[in-house]
Tab-separated table of C-alpha atoms and ligand atoms in Angstrom:
chain	number	residue	atom	x	y	z
A	1	UNK	CA	-45.373	189.991	86.891
A	2	UNK	CA	-42.713	187.838	85.236
A	3	UNK	CA	-42.649	184.060	85.694
A	4	UNK	CA	-40.179	181.238	85.012
A	5	UNK	CA	-41.228	177.661	84.275
A	6	UNK	CA	-38.582	174.962	84.897
A	7	UNK	CA	-38.768	171.961	82.555
A	8	UNK	CA	-39.419	171.167	78.919
A	9	UNK	CA	-42.238	168.648	78.406
A	10	UNK	CA	-45.955	168.688	77.680
A	11	UNK	CA	-46.864	169.612	81.257
A	12	UNK	CA	-44.455	172.559	81.142
A	13	UNK	CA	-45.907	173.693	77.817
A	14	UNK	CA	-49.366	173.798	79.415
A	15	UNK	CA	-48.011	175.652	82.490
A	16	UNK	CA	-46.155	178.227	80.359
A	17	UNK	CA	-49.077	178.708	77.957
A	18	UNK	CA	-51.586	179.158	80.785
A	19	UNK	CA	-49.323	181.681	82.512
A	20	UNK	CA	-48.876	183.574	79.228
A	21	UNK	CA	-52.684	183.993	79.074
A	22	UNK	CA	-52.945	185.420	82.602
A	23	UNK	CA	-53.756	189.165	82.812
A	24	UNK	CA	-51.280	189.602	85.700
A	25	UNK	CA	-48.354	188.189	83.704
A	26	UNK	CA	-46.291	190.338	81.349
A	27	UNK	CA	-43.518	187.846	80.531
A	28	UNK	CA	-43.035	184.080	80.812
A	29	UNK	CA	-39.746	182.233	80.425
A	30	UNK	CA	-39.167	178.488	80.264
A	31	UNK	CA	-35.887	176.650	80.809
A	32	UNK	CA	-35.020	174.627	78.873
A	33	UNK	CA	-38.478	174.562	77.228
A	34	UNK	CA	-38.901	172.930	73.801
A	35	UNK	CA	-39.765	173.841	70.203
A	36	UNK	CA	-43.489	174.177	70.927
A	37	UNK	CA	-43.098	176.100	74.180
A	38	UNK	CA	-40.926	178.553	72.210
A	39	UNK	CA	-43.985	179.394	70.064
A	40	UNK	CA	-45.770	180.737	73.170
A	41	UNK	CA	-43.050	182.050	75.552
A	42	UNK	CA	-39.274	182.753	75.657
A	43	UNK	CA	-37.172	179.620	76.086
A	44	UNK	CA	-33.732	179.798	77.687
A	45	UNK	CA	-31.265	176.899	77.462
A	46	UNK	CA	-30.393	175.469	80.855
A	47	UNK	CA	-30.054	172.343	82.963
A	48	UNK	CA	-33.340	172.003	84.848
A	49	UNK	CA	-31.784	169.564	87.356
A	50	UNK	CA	-29.077	172.049	88.411
A	51	UNK	CA	-30.514	174.010	91.371
A	52	UNK	CA	-27.748	176.655	91.437
A	53	UNK	CA	-28.054	177.305	87.702
A	54	UNK	CA	-31.845	177.671	87.876
A	55	UNK	CA	-31.635	180.035	90.882
A	56	UNK	CA	-29.044	182.174	89.080
A	57	UNK	CA	-31.280	182.273	85.992
A	58	UNK	CA	-34.322	183.404	88.018
A	59	UNK	CA	-32.203	186.158	89.580
A	60	UNK	CA	-30.830	187.336	86.239
A	61	UNK	CA	-34.288	187.380	84.651
A	62	UNK	CA	-35.731	189.178	87.675
A	63	UNK	CA	-38.835	186.977	87.745
A	64	UNK	CA	-41.483	187.423	90.429
A	65	UNK	CA	-41.877	183.678	90.886
A	66	UNK	CA	-40.781	180.324	89.451
A	67	UNK	CA	-42.817	177.136	89.047
A	68	UNK	CA	-41.210	173.688	88.758
A	69	UNK	CA	-42.708	171.134	86.334
A	70	UNK	CA	-40.868	167.799	86.717
A	71	UNK	CA	-39.839	165.823	89.809
A	72	UNK	CA	-36.083	165.567	89.165
A	73	UNK	CA	-35.264	169.256	89.907
A	74	UNK	CA	-37.370	169.037	93.095
A	75	UNK	CA	-35.549	165.943	94.273
A	76	UNK	CA	-32.236	167.655	93.396
A	77	UNK	CA	-33.173	170.495	95.780
A	78	UNK	CA	-34.128	173.335	93.428
A	79	UNK	CA	-36.669	174.745	95.898
A	80	UNK	CA	-34.122	174.711	98.739
A	81	UNK	CA	-31.648	176.620	96.510
A	82	UNK	CA	-34.277	179.266	95.680
A	83	UNK	CA	-35.374	179.623	99.324
A	84	UNK	CA	-31.762	180.101	100.423
A	85	UNK	CA	-31.623	183.145	98.139
A	86	UNK	CA	-35.105	184.413	99.041
A	87	UNK	CA	-36.442	183.727	95.508
A	88	UNK	CA	-40.202	182.926	95.374
A	89	UNK	CA	-40.920	179.458	93.951
A	90	UNK	CA	-43.820	177.007	93.757
A	91	UNK	CA	-42.726	173.485	94.656
A	92	UNK	CA	-41.822	171.290	97.633
A	93	UNK	CA	-38.385	171.193	99.269
A	94	UNK	CA	-36.132	168.194	98.767
A	95	UNK	CA	-37.348	166.827	102.123
A	96	UNK	CA	-41.030	167.181	101.188
A	97	UNK	CA	-40.427	165.741	97.690
A	98	UNK	CA	-39.460	162.444	99.393
A	99	UNK	CA	-43.174	161.626	99.193
A	100	UNK	CA	-42.505	160.962	95.492
A	101	UNK	CA	-38.781	160.152	95.503
A	102	UNK	CA	-39.079	157.148	97.846
A	103	UNK	CA	-42.044	154.792	97.733
A	104	UNK	CA	-40.870	153.247	101.028
A	105	UNK	CA	-40.826	156.701	102.684
A	106	UNK	CA	-44.304	157.401	101.292
A	107	UNK	CA	-45.755	154.072	102.481
A	108	UNK	CA	-44.319	154.423	106.008
A	109	UNK	CA	-45.633	158.015	106.128
A	110	UNK	CA	-49.149	156.936	105.064
A	111	UNK	CA	-49.118	154.151	107.666
A	112	UNK	CA	-47.915	156.456	110.452
A	113	UNK	CA	-50.774	158.885	109.825
A	114	UNK	CA	-53.417	156.170	109.202
A	115	UNK	CA	-54.087	157.294	105.627
A	116	UNK	CA	-55.854	154.595	103.556
A	117	UNK	CA	-53.400	152.697	101.318
A	118	UNK	CA	-52.648	149.090	100.346
A	119	UNK	CA	-50.730	146.982	102.882
A	120	UNK	CA	-47.092	146.543	101.867
A	121	UNK	CA	-43.792	145.084	103.044
A	122	UNK	CA	-40.320	146.462	102.328
A	123	UNK	CA	-37.778	143.946	101.005
A	124	UNK	CA	-34.074	144.181	100.154
A	125	UNK	CA	-33.085	140.574	99.481
A	126	UNK	CA	-34.399	137.656	97.427
A	127	UNK	CA	-35.193	135.756	100.649
A	128	UNK	CA	-37.256	138.663	101.989
A	129	UNK	CA	-38.977	138.979	98.599
A	130	UNK	CA	-40.066	135.328	98.544
A	131	UNK	CA	-41.256	135.436	102.166
A	132	UNK	CA	-43.260	138.623	101.554
A	133	UNK	CA	-44.811	137.157	98.386
A	134	UNK	CA	-45.864	134.080	100.350
A	135	UNK	CA	-47.624	136.280	102.912
A	136	UNK	CA	-49.230	138.784	100.497
A	137	UNK	CA	-50.066	136.404	97.643
A	138	UNK	CA	-51.011	137.247	94.052
A	139	UNK	CA	-51.999	139.345	92.203
A	140	UNK	CA	-49.421	141.706	93.660
A	141	UNK	CA	-47.761	145.059	92.931
A	142	UNK	CA	-43.956	145.273	93.136
A	143	UNK	CA	-42.605	148.808	93.398
A	144	UNK	CA	-39.018	150.004	93.135
A	145	UNK	CA	-38.312	152.423	95.975
A	146	UNK	CA	-36.603	155.110	93.885
A	147	UNK	CA	-37.519	157.223	90.853
A	148	UNK	CA	-37.743	155.031	87.764
A	149	UNK	CA	-39.551	157.139	85.135
A	150	UNK	CA	-42.713	155.041	85.294
A	151	UNK	CA	-40.853	151.720	84.870
A	152	UNK	CA	-40.546	150.856	88.558
A	153	UNK	CA	-43.974	149.273	89.117
A	154	UNK	CA	-44.677	145.664	88.126
A	155	UNK	CA	-48.130	144.125	88.450
A	156	UNK	CA	-47.922	140.322	88.564
A	157	UNK	CA	-50.821	137.868	88.368
A	158	UNK	CA	-48.880	134.747	89.322
A	159	UNK	CA	-46.162	133.898	91.829
A	160	UNK	CA	-43.634	132.809	89.191
A	161	UNK	CA	-43.767	136.168	87.390
A	162	UNK	CA	-43.699	138.062	90.700
A	163	UNK	CA	-40.567	136.194	91.804
A	164	UNK	CA	-38.808	136.673	88.468
A	165	UNK	CA	-39.705	140.381	88.140
A	166	UNK	CA	-38.845	141.009	91.793
A	167	UNK	CA	-35.408	139.503	91.204
A	168	UNK	CA	-34.884	141.705	88.115
A	169	UNK	CA	-35.717	144.772	90.183
A	170	UNK	CA	-33.544	143.831	93.180
A	171	UNK	CA	-30.517	142.961	91.015
A	172	UNK	CA	-30.514	146.403	89.401
A	173	UNK	CA	-31.188	144.884	85.968
A	174	UNK	CA	-34.642	146.458	85.595
A	175	UNK	CA	-34.260	150.046	86.844
A	176	UNK	CA	-30.767	150.240	88.381
A	177	UNK	CA	-30.238	151.378	91.970
A	178	UNK	CA	-33.873	152.548	92.249
A	179	UNK	CA	-34.881	148.871	92.598
A	180	UNK	CA	-32.504	147.836	95.389
A	181	UNK	CA	-35.344	148.260	97.869
A	182	UNK	CA	-38.867	147.196	96.932
A	183	UNK	CA	-42.372	147.441	98.219
A	184	UNK	CA	-44.330	144.208	97.891
A	185	UNK	CA	-47.855	145.583	97.910
A	186	UNK	CA	-51.328	144.135	98.137
A	187	UNK	CA	-53.207	144.434	94.822
A	188	UNK	CA	-56.116	146.896	94.832
A	189	UNK	CA	-59.150	146.688	92.559
A	190	UNK	CA	-61.121	149.734	91.474
A	191	UNK	CA	-61.238	152.817	89.307
A	192	UNK	CA	-58.134	155.017	89.184
A	193	UNK	CA	-58.419	158.786	89.634
A	194	UNK	CA	-55.736	161.502	89.612
A	195	UNK	CA	-56.398	164.181	92.218
A	196	UNK	CA	-54.098	167.195	92.561
A	197	UNK	CA	-54.021	170.032	95.067
A	198	UNK	CA	-51.869	173.141	95.269
A	199	UNK	CA	-50.784	173.950	98.815
A	200	UNK	CA	-48.789	176.734	100.423
A	201	UNK	CA	-48.217	174.451	103.407
A	202	UNK	CA	-51.488	175.448	105.106
A	203	UNK	CA	-54.262	176.387	102.629
A	204	UNK	CA	-55.123	174.288	99.597
A	205	UNK	CA	-56.554	174.799	96.144
A	206	UNK	CA	-58.278	171.691	94.768
A	207	UNK	CA	-57.951	170.898	91.097
A	208	UNK	CA	-60.753	168.966	89.434
A	209	UNK	CA	-60.206	165.221	89.273
A	210	UNK	CA	-58.769	163.766	86.080
A	211	UNK	CA	-58.390	160.320	84.557
A	212	UNK	CA	-55.079	159.222	83.072
A	213	UNK	CA	-54.443	156.268	80.707
A	214	UNK	CA	-51.163	154.637	81.730
A	215	UNK	CA	-51.067	151.597	79.440
A	216	UNK	CA	-49.516	152.025	75.985
A	217	UNK	CA	-52.302	150.454	73.912
A	218	UNK	CA	-56.088	150.458	73.560
A	219	UNK	CA	-58.038	148.472	76.146
A	220	UNK	CA	-55.360	149.192	78.793
A	221	UNK	CA	-53.082	146.661	77.090
A	222	UNK	CA	-49.306	146.803	76.835
A	223	UNK	CA	-46.608	148.254	79.063
A	224	UNK	CA	-47.053	151.161	81.480
A	225	UNK	CA	-46.139	154.596	80.118
A	226	UNK	CA	-45.960	158.087	81.614
A	227	UNK	CA	-49.548	158.534	80.395
A	228	UNK	CA	-51.124	158.281	76.921
A	229	UNK	CA	-54.041	160.664	77.449
A	230	UNK	CA	-56.222	162.229	80.114
A	231	UNK	CA	-59.553	163.914	80.490
A	232	UNK	CA	-61.265	166.191	82.964
A	233	UNK	CA	-64.993	166.140	83.648
A	234	UNK	CA	-66.818	166.581	86.949
A	235	UNK	CA	-68.413	163.113	86.898
A	236	UNK	CA	-64.975	161.530	87.625
A	237	UNK	CA	-65.331	162.380	91.335
A	238	UNK	CA	-68.603	163.202	93.096
A	239	UNK	CA	-68.652	166.027	95.649
A	240	UNK	CA	-69.202	163.444	98.403
A	241	UNK	CA	-66.161	161.397	97.411
A	242	UNK	CA	-64.083	164.546	96.935
A	243	UNK	CA	-64.829	165.419	100.551
A	244	UNK	CA	-63.820	161.923	101.682
A	245	UNK	CA	-60.539	162.288	99.777
A	246	UNK	CA	-59.846	165.704	101.296
A	247	UNK	CA	-60.781	164.645	104.850
A	248	UNK	CA	-59.173	161.200	104.992
A	249	UNK	CA	-56.211	161.610	102.626
A	250	UNK	CA	-55.128	165.121	101.599
A	251	UNK	CA	-55.619	167.063	104.848
A	252	UNK	CA	-54.024	164.381	107.075
A	253	UNK	CA	-51.109	164.142	104.616
A	254	UNK	CA	-50.465	167.897	104.665
A	255	UNK	CA	-50.802	167.936	108.460
A	256	UNK	CA	-48.442	164.954	108.728
A	257	UNK	CA	-45.773	166.691	106.651
A	258	UNK	CA	-46.161	169.850	108.747
A	259	UNK	CA	-45.749	167.855	111.939
A	260	UNK	CA	-42.527	166.367	110.564
A	261	UNK	CA	-41.163	169.867	109.898
A	262	UNK	CA	-41.366	169.376	106.121
A	263	UNK	CA	-44.531	171.356	105.253
A	264	UNK	CA	-45.574	170.575	101.681
A	265	UNK	CA	-45.731	173.660	99.483
A	266	UNK	CA	-46.451	173.056	95.802
A	267	UNK	CA	-48.492	170.586	93.789
A	268	UNK	CA	-49.396	167.370	95.578
A	269	UNK	CA	-50.594	164.737	93.111
A	270	UNK	CA	-52.460	161.820	94.614
A	271	UNK	CA	-52.918	158.687	92.529
A	272	UNK	CA	-56.104	157.179	93.957
A	273	UNK	CA	-57.777	153.810	93.633
A	274	UNK	CA	-61.519	154.043	94.307
A	275	UNK	CA	-62.055	150.660	95.997
A	276	UNK	CA	-65.144	149.140	97.625
A	277	UNK	CA	-63.575	150.165	100.944
A	278	UNK	CA	-63.260	153.784	99.817
A	279	UNK	CA	-60.475	155.817	98.180
A	280	UNK	CA	-56.931	154.536	98.790
A	281	UNK	CA	-53.579	156.104	97.917
A	282	UNK	CA	-51.642	154.325	95.147
A	283	UNK	CA	-48.879	156.902	95.068
A	284	UNK	CA	-47.981	160.498	95.752
A	285	UNK	CA	-46.181	162.738	93.281
A	286	UNK	CA	-44.656	166.057	94.292
A	287	UNK	CA	-45.685	167.803	91.050
A	288	UNK	CA	-48.541	168.073	88.600
A	289	UNK	CA	-49.275	165.087	86.354
A	290	UNK	CA	-48.301	164.764	82.716
A	291	UNK	CA	-50.616	164.633	80.738
A	292	UNK	CA	-53.199	165.526	83.449
A	293	UNK	CA	-51.980	169.148	83.504
A	294	UNK	CA	-52.985	169.690	79.871
A	295	UNK	CA	-56.761	169.057	80.248
A	296	UNK	CA	-56.767	170.656	83.734
A	297	UNK	CA	-55.253	173.980	82.720
A	298	UNK	CA	-57.294	173.979	79.498
A	299	UNK	CA	-60.436	173.956	81.668
A	300	UNK	CA	-59.268	176.549	84.173
A	301	UNK	CA	-60.669	180.100	84.298
A	302	UNK	CA	-59.222	183.097	86.085
A	303	UNK	CA	-55.694	184.305	86.686
A	304	UNK	CA	-53.316	181.355	87.039
A	305	UNK	CA	-50.421	183.811	87.516
A	306	UNK	CA	-52.042	185.351	90.606
A	307	UNK	CA	-52.815	181.865	91.953
A	308	UNK	CA	-49.190	180.706	91.657
A	309	UNK	CA	-47.821	184.023	92.965
A	310	UNK	CA	-50.060	183.720	96.043
A	311	UNK	CA	-48.834	180.147	96.627
A	312	UNK	CA	-45.186	181.200	96.241
A	313	UNK	CA	-45.750	183.979	98.838
A	314	UNK	CA	-47.207	181.461	101.294
A	315	UNK	CA	-50.603	183.195	101.145
A	316	UNK	CA	-52.533	180.964	98.753
A	317	UNK	CA	-55.880	182.408	97.628
A	318	UNK	CA	-57.937	179.552	96.099
A	319	UNK	CA	-60.649	181.954	94.872
A	320	UNK	CA	-58.386	183.366	92.127
A	321	UNK	CA	-59.299	180.684	89.585
A	322	UNK	CA	-62.302	178.535	88.690
A	323	UNK	CA	-63.462	176.015	86.111
A	324	UNK	CA	-65.447	176.209	82.911
A	325	UNK	CA	-68.432	173.892	82.484
A	326	UNK	CA	-68.179	170.809	80.308
A	327	UNK	CA	-65.087	168.719	79.722
A	328	UNK	CA	-61.572	168.705	78.287
A	329	UNK	CA	-59.509	165.869	76.848
A	330	UNK	CA	-55.885	165.339	75.820
A	331	UNK	CA	-54.683	162.614	73.438
A	332	UNK	CA	-50.941	161.926	73.506
A	333	UNK	CA	-49.224	161.246	70.169
A	334	UNK	CA	-46.083	159.190	70.815
A	335	UNK	CA	-43.118	157.858	68.851
A	336	UNK	CA	-43.473	154.295	67.509
A	337	UNK	CA	-41.950	151.889	70.070
A	338	UNK	CA	-42.545	154.098	73.135
A	339	UNK	CA	-42.216	153.302	76.078
A	340	UNK	CA	-39.488	150.996	74.712
A	341	UNK	CA	-36.887	152.097	72.186
A	342	UNK	CA	-37.928	154.556	69.511
A	343	UNK	CA	-36.326	156.675	66.776
A	344	UNK	CA	-36.114	160.454	66.920
A	345	UNK	CA	-35.919	163.141	64.246
A	346	UNK	CA	-39.153	162.269	62.392
A	347	UNK	CA	-40.718	165.182	60.500
A	348	UNK	CA	-44.005	166.344	62.088
A	349	UNK	CA	-46.685	167.860	59.831
A	350	UNK	CA	-50.152	169.295	60.427
A	351	UNK	CA	-49.701	171.001	63.829
A	352	UNK	CA	-50.930	174.371	62.527
A	353	UNK	CA	-53.956	172.691	60.913
A	354	UNK	CA	-54.683	170.881	64.199
A	355	UNK	CA	-54.521	174.158	66.160
A	356	UNK	CA	-56.799	175.749	63.529
A	357	UNK	CA	-59.589	173.297	64.475
A	358	UNK	CA	-59.807	175.071	67.851
A	359	UNK	CA	-57.766	172.467	69.718
A	360	UNK	CA	-54.435	173.245	71.413
A	361	UNK	CA	-51.412	171.146	70.585
A	362	UNK	CA	-49.040	171.003	73.560
A	363	UNK	CA	-45.505	169.901	72.670
A	364	UNK	CA	-43.715	167.284	74.784
A	365	UNK	CA	-40.841	165.871	72.697
A	366	UNK	CA	-40.279	168.152	69.723
A	367	UNK	CA	-37.356	170.160	68.374
A	368	UNK	CA	-36.503	172.253	65.335
A	369	UNK	CA	-34.015	170.838	62.829
A	370	UNK	CA	-33.120	173.172	59.961
A	371	UNK	CA	-36.300	175.098	60.708
A	372	UNK	CA	-38.520	171.999	60.550
A	373	UNK	CA	-40.421	170.510	63.496
A	374	UNK	CA	-39.208	166.976	64.300
A	375	UNK	CA	-39.757	164.406	67.077
A	376	UNK	CA	-37.258	164.355	69.946
A	377	UNK	CA	-38.863	162.177	72.629
A	378	UNK	CA	-41.175	159.271	73.420
A	379	UNK	CA	-44.248	161.349	74.056
A	380	UNK	CA	-44.281	163.946	71.280
A	381	UNK	CA	-47.525	165.956	71.398
A	382	UNK	CA	-50.575	166.299	73.664
A	383	UNK	CA	-53.556	167.314	71.549
A	384	UNK	CA	-56.093	168.974	73.838
A	385	UNK	CA	-59.667	170.141	73.240
A	386	UNK	CA	-62.702	171.332	75.191
A	387	UNK	CA	-66.401	170.665	74.696
A	388	UNK	CA	-69.772	170.964	76.396
A	389	UNK	CA	-69.451	167.314	77.447
A	390	UNK	CA	-66.839	164.551	77.401
A	391	UNK	CA	-67.950	163.157	74.030
A	392	UNK	CA	-67.561	166.574	72.399
A	393	UNK	CA	-64.163	167.199	74.015
A	394	UNK	CA	-62.916	163.790	72.835
A	395	UNK	CA	-64.163	164.231	69.287
A	396	UNK	CA	-62.539	167.681	69.181
A	397	UNK	CA	-59.214	166.205	70.295
A	398	UNK	CA	-59.371	163.299	67.810
A	399	UNK	CA	-60.408	165.630	64.957
A	400	UNK	CA	-57.219	167.602	65.590
A	401	UNK	CA	-55.106	164.428	65.996
A	402	UNK	CA	-56.143	163.341	62.488
A	403	UNK	CA	-54.533	166.481	61.008
A	404	UNK	CA	-51.101	165.547	62.405
A	405	UNK	CA	-48.711	162.941	61.100
A	406	UNK	CA	-45.186	161.709	61.590
A	407	UNK	CA	-43.452	158.465	60.725
A	408	UNK	CA	-44.315	155.714	63.223
A	409	UNK	CA	-46.866	157.780	65.177
A	410	UNK	CA	-48.681	155.842	67.887
A	411	UNK	CA	-51.666	156.940	69.959
A	412	UNK	CA	-54.577	155.356	71.783
A	413	UNK	CA	-57.933	155.578	70.038
A	414	UNK	CA	-59.935	154.864	73.215
A	415	UNK	CA	-59.038	157.788	75.489
A	416	UNK	CA	-62.095	158.611	77.611
A	417	UNK	CA	-64.092	155.523	76.632
A	418	UNK	CA	-64.485	154.454	80.285
A	419	UNK	CA	-65.685	157.937	81.162
A	420	UNK	CA	-68.292	157.781	78.384
A	421	UNK	CA	-69.474	154.363	79.603
A	422	UNK	CA	-69.651	155.624	83.204
A	423	UNK	CA	-72.025	158.433	82.200
A	424	UNK	CA	-74.536	156.288	80.359
B	501	LIG	P1	-47.742	153.952	90.663
B	501	LIG	O1	-46.496	154.463	89.978
B	501	LIG	O2	-47.528	153.569	92.079
B	501	LIG	O3	-48.930	154.849	90.445
B	501	LIG	O4	-48.128	152.624	89.867
B	501	LIG	C1	-48.323	152.622	88.466
B	501	LIG	C2	-49.641	151.970	88.139
B	501	LIG	O5	-49.679	150.633	88.640
B	501	LIG	C3	-50.828	152.656	88.794
B	501	LIG	O6	-51.276	153.729	88.013
B	501	LIG	C4	-51.826	151.530	88.866
B	501	LIG	O7	-52.475	151.361	87.624
B	501	LIG	C5	-50.977	150.327	89.122
B	501	LIG	N1	-50.887	150.018	90.565
B	501	LIG	C6	-50.004	150.527	91.446
B	501	LIG	N2	-50.188	150.010	92.672
B	501	LIG	C7	-51.216	149.142	92.581
B	501	LIG	C8	-51.885	148.298	93.513
B	501	LIG	N3	-51.520	148.220	94.797
B	501	LIG	N4	-52.910	147.558	93.061
B	501	LIG	C9	-53.291	147.612	91.753
B	501	LIG	N5	-52.699	148.384	90.832
B	501	LIG	C10	-51.665	149.144	91.229
B	502	LIG	N1	-49.515	160.837	84.313
B	502	LIG	C1	-48.998	160.332	85.515
B	502	LIG	C2	-47.944	161.127	86.136
B	502	LIG	O1	-47.706	162.263	85.777
B	502	LIG	O2	-47.285	160.626	87.046
């Protein structure tokens, strides 16, 4: 089979690389891809967010199926465009992707189907904001309704900050139109877990649970980012809790979308808070996580191509892949200043030496300039390694990280430390 991956970040590198390893796959294309993806598969320039262009590309290439990495093409309707032409694709329709595109839609959906989540009010004016804050109190989570590239959630400990940040969101100053409607949400306390399933609308394949690290700096300090590292080990979610999550959250969500005539086909990513009252939904994403995909696919056995092809056909067969024992870990190397302003075009050295340690360096924001690898984004590389346990996977990843350098490089040195503490 031939496959097309839409997107060009670290998650898409992992998707394309894993597909290229699958016995059933003879060719993989990525559009637009990036400099690192081009080392593993064929990259084709293109605008990922243009549904008609992507559908035409899939037709020209004659691929057997397409898989979508990021949320923006989904929200733009790429799956609808493919379906209209009868082209097999893995991903939710524009209607189903609303679970990620609108936090207000998602919250009302969770409430309608009695799926555990924090109580929240929707506000559109400063007066409504202040009244909701008085009722809900602090600490509080303020969430812009629309897509805001990870910058739309503010956690405030005191009322003054909550009022000021809420005003910045509502006025459009913080994240533009995405903040014109807000959720004012009760603050939840607990351990965060990323849990992803692949669904064809009816059957599901459960990925292992992973742990992301959203804050920019060690000790969970600093601003929220897209994710500075992730790991995958079975101790993150016990079998008992996994069953609770499937029974009380995932299955009712898939059934709810079906009953609304917007069956969810594709990757459903559930951001969970494990509270004293049980697992609660923090957010839904309509795609795999980045960087969660890197340690997940690095741990996967079996034919990922067959799995995705079966999902695209609407006949998902979860037995096509499995998991190796042990653990995997991914450390993100970012540009200095990320998630704020940062410079691009910094020369990257040591990637080959890092890969030679047995780790896999997934590229997120890299490009070639005069034949040399340089930085081109906030998150630059995702250095991923496996081991018999979490400690070994982490030391493998950090050993490889030490081989790589570029001007201003920034990474967390404590990825996985909570997981190590949890085990002991
Ligand atoms: P979200 O984009 O909704 O996942 O929010 C980004 C991050 O903010 C999450 O990963 C959590 O760390 C935190 N967060 C979101 N909602 C809440 C909440 N209700 N209580 C506590 N922390 C939250
Ligand atoms: N790493 C979090 C996300 O992909 O949304």
